[in-house]
Amino acid sequence: YAMIIMSTISTNLLQNDETCRWLPYADVTPLTRKQVVMEKYIINLALVGATCLFMTIVRFLAGLIHGNLAQAMTEMASVFCLFVAVGTLMTGLSFPLLFRWGVMKGKMVALVLYVVIGGIMAAGYVGLTIHWFIGGAQLNVPVLAVIAAVCLFAVYPVSYVLAVRWYERRELV
């Protein structure tokens, strides 16, 4: 839940920029459109990092309190990977849409995309739960780490390039 909230902060900052008409004003400043896009992506990565750090501290303290630090840190590794994947995937998918069509239209398209992805993830979760229930192996940290790495190092950079390209072509009113 915390990562979803953190991911929406960057979107809300972009919405505030549109509402206050900052984006047309930014065109007459020395800022390039690429720098405006980069700022939103950097803010999002900083928020994802801050949330992961906060959750690591909380997990560490919980492990100390309950006396099972090793188990708490193993669980934290999988939660950390999940947070990075969710934090970068949500904005990685929505930012290009927001920069192309504006925040209001982009949010609507992103919402449909989130519902589709949520359905796929729910189906995958049900499938994994059934798999575990009948005695299959659990999903371990290296698999989650690979998913997080793909989101961070593949989806996010492609998203940035698309957002820059689409925002540079967009006409601001």
Coordinates of C-alpha atoms in Angstrom, one line a residue:
Y1 CA 0.0 0.0 0.0
A2 CA 2.8 2.4 0.9
M3 CA 4.5 2.0 -2.5
I4 CA 1.2 2.7 -4.4
I5 CA 0.8 5.9 -2.4
M6 CA 4.4 6.9 -3.1
S7 CA 4.0 6.2 -6.8
T8 CA 1.0 8.5 -7.0
I9 CA 2.9 11.4 -5.5
S10 CA 4.8 11.9 -8.7
T11 CA 1.6 11.8 -10.7
N12 CA 0.0 14.3 -8.5
L13 CA 3.0 16.6 -8.9
L14 CA 2.5 16.4 -12.6
Q15 CA -1.2 17.1 -12.2
N16 CA -0.3 20.2 -10.1
D17 CA 2.1 21.4 -12.8
E18 CA -0.8 21.2 -15.4
T19 CA -3.3 22.8 -13.1
C20 CA -1.1 25.7 -12.2
R21 CA -0.1 26.0 -15.9
W22 CA 3.6 25.5 -15.1
L23 CA 4.3 23.3 -18.1
P24 CA 3.7 26.1 -20.7
Y25 CA 5.7 28.5 -18.5
A26 CA 8.6 25.9 -18.3
D27 CA 8.9 26.1 -22.1
V28 CA 10.1 29.7 -21.8
T29 CA 12.6 28.9 -19.1
P30 CA 16.0 27.3 -19.7
L31 CA 14.5 24.0 -18.8
T32 CA 14.1 21.6 -21.6
R33 CA 11.1 19.2 -21.8
K34 CA 13.5 16.3 -21.3
Q35 CA 14.6 17.8 -18.0
V36 CA 11.0 18.3 -16.9
V37 CA 10.3 14.6 -17.6
M38 CA 13.6 13.6 -15.9
E39 CA 12.6 15.5 -12.8
K40 CA 9.4 13.5 -12.4
Y41 CA 11.3 10.2 -12.9
I42 CA 14.0 11.2 -10.4
I43 CA 11.4 12.2 -7.8
N44 CA 9.7 8.9 -8.3
L45 CA 12.9 6.9 -7.9
A46 CA 13.8 8.9 -4.7
L47 CA 10.3 8.1 -3.3
V48 CA 10.6 4.4 -4.1
G49 CA 14.0 4.4 -2.5
A50 CA 12.8 6.2 0.6
T51 CA 9.8 3.8 1.0
C52 CA 12.1 0.8 0.6
L53 CA 14.5 2.2 3.2
F54 CA 11.7 2.9 5.6
M55 CA 10.3 -0.6 5.2
T56 CA 13.7 -2.1 5.6
I57 CA 14.1 -0.3 8.9
V58 CA 10.7 -1.4 10.1
R59 CA 11.4 -5.0 9.2
F60 CA 14.8 -4.9 10.9
L61 CA 13.2 -3.5 14.1
A62 CA 10.4 -6.1 13.9
G63 CA 13.0 -8.8 13.6
L64 CA 14.9 -7.5 16.6
I65 CA 11.8 -7.3 18.7
H66 CA 10.5 -10.8 17.8
G67 CA 14.0 -12.4 17.9
N68 CA 14.0 -13.8 14.4
L69 CA 16.2 -11.3 12.5
A70 CA 17.3 -13.7 9.8
Q71 CA 13.8 -14.6 8.9
A72 CA 12.7 -10.9 8.9
M73 CA 15.5 -9.9 6.6
T74 CA 14.8 -12.8 4.2
E75 CA 11.2 -11.7 4.1
M76 CA 12.4 -8.1 3.6
A77 CA 14.4 -9.1 0.6
S78 CA 11.3 -10.4 -1.2
V79 CA 9.2 -7.4 0.0
F80 CA 12.0 -5.0 -1.2
C81 CA 12.0 -6.7 -4.6
L82 CA 8.2 -6.4 -4.8
F83 CA 8.3 -2.8 -3.8
V84 CA 10.8 -1.9 -6.4
A85 CA 8.8 -3.8 -9.1
V86 CA 5.5 -2.2 -8.1
G87 CA 7.0 1.3 -7.7
T88 CA 8.8 1.4 -11.0
L89 CA 6.1 -0.6 -13.0
M90 CA 3.2 1.7 -12.0
T91 CA 4.9 4.9 -13.0
G92 CA 6.8 3.2 -15.8
L93 CA 3.5 2.4 -17.4
S94 CA 1.6 5.6 -16.6
F95 CA 4.2 8.4 -17.1
P96 CA 4.4 8.1 -20.9
L97 CA 0.6 8.2 -21.0
L98 CA 0.4 11.2 -18.7
F99 CA 3.0 13.1 -20.7
R100 CA 1.4 12.2 -24.0
W101 CA -2.3 13.0 -23.3
G102 CA -2.1 15.1 -20.2
V103 CA -2.9 14.0 -16.7
M104 CA -6.7 13.6 -16.9
K105 CA -6.8 11.5 -20.1
G106 CA -3.6 9.7 -19.2
K107 CA -5.0 8.7 -15.8
M108 CA -8.0 7.1 -17.5
V109 CA -6.0 5.1 -19.9
A110 CA -3.5 4.1 -17.1
L111 CA -6.5 3.1 -15.0
V112 CA -7.7 0.6 -17.6
L113 CA -4.1 -0.6 -18.0
Y114 CA -3.9 -1.1 -14.2
V115 CA -7.1 -3.1 -14.1
V116 CA -5.8 -5.4 -16.9
I117 CA -2.5 -5.8 -15.1
G118 CA -4.3 -6.3 -11.8
G119 CA -6.4 -9.0 -13.3
I120 CA -3.4 -10.8 -14.7
M121 CA -1.6 -10.5 -11.3
A122 CA -4.6 -11.8 -9.5
A123 CA -4.9 -14.8 -11.8
G124 CA -1.2 -15.4 -11.3
Y125 CA -1.6 -15.2 -7.6
V126 CA -4.5 -17.6 -7.6
G127 CA -2.4 -20.0 -9.8
L128 CA 0.6 -19.8 -7.5
T129 CA -1.6 -20.3 -4.4
I130 CA -3.1 -23.4 -6.0
H131 CA 0.4 -24.6 -7.0
W132 CA 1.6 -24.1 -3.3
F133 CA -1.5 -25.8 -2.0
I134 CA -0.9 -28.9 -3.9
G135 CA 2.7 -29.1 -2.8
G136 CA 4.6 -27.0 -5.3
A137 CA 7.7 -24.9 -4.5
Q138 CA 7.2 -21.4 -3.3
L139 CA 8.4 -18.4 -5.3
N140 CA 11.8 -17.5 -3.9
V141 CA 13.7 -14.2 -3.6
P142 CA 15.9 -14.7 -6.8
V143 CA 12.8 -14.9 -9.0
L144 CA 11.4 -11.7 -7.4
A145 CA 14.8 -10.0 -7.8
V146 CA 14.8 -10.8 -11.5
I147 CA 11.3 -9.4 -11.8
A148 CA 12.3 -6.2 -9.9
A149 CA 15.5 -5.8 -12.0
V150 CA 13.5 -6.1 -15.3
C151 CA 11.1 -3.5 -14.1
L152 CA 13.8 -1.2 -13.0
F153 CA 16.4 -1.6 -15.7
A154 CA 14.2 -2.4 -18.7
V155 CA 10.7 -1.1 -18.3
Y156 CA 11.7 2.2 -16.6
P157 CA 14.3 3.4 -19.1
V158 CA 12.0 2.5 -22.0
S159 CA 9.2 4.4 -20.3
Y160 CA 11.5 7.4 -19.8
V161 CA 12.4 7.5 -23.5
L162 CA 8.8 7.2 -24.6
A163 CA 7.7 9.9 -22.1
V164 CA 10.4 12.3 -23.4
R165 CA 9.6 11.6 -27.0
W166 CA 5.9 12.1 -26.6
Y167 CA 6.2 15.1 -24.3
E168 CA 8.5 16.8 -26.8
R169 CA 5.9 16.4 -29.5
R170 CA 3.0 17.5 -27.4
E171 CA 1.5 20.9 -27.9
L172 CA 0.7 22.7 -24.6
V173 CA -2.2 25.0 -24.4

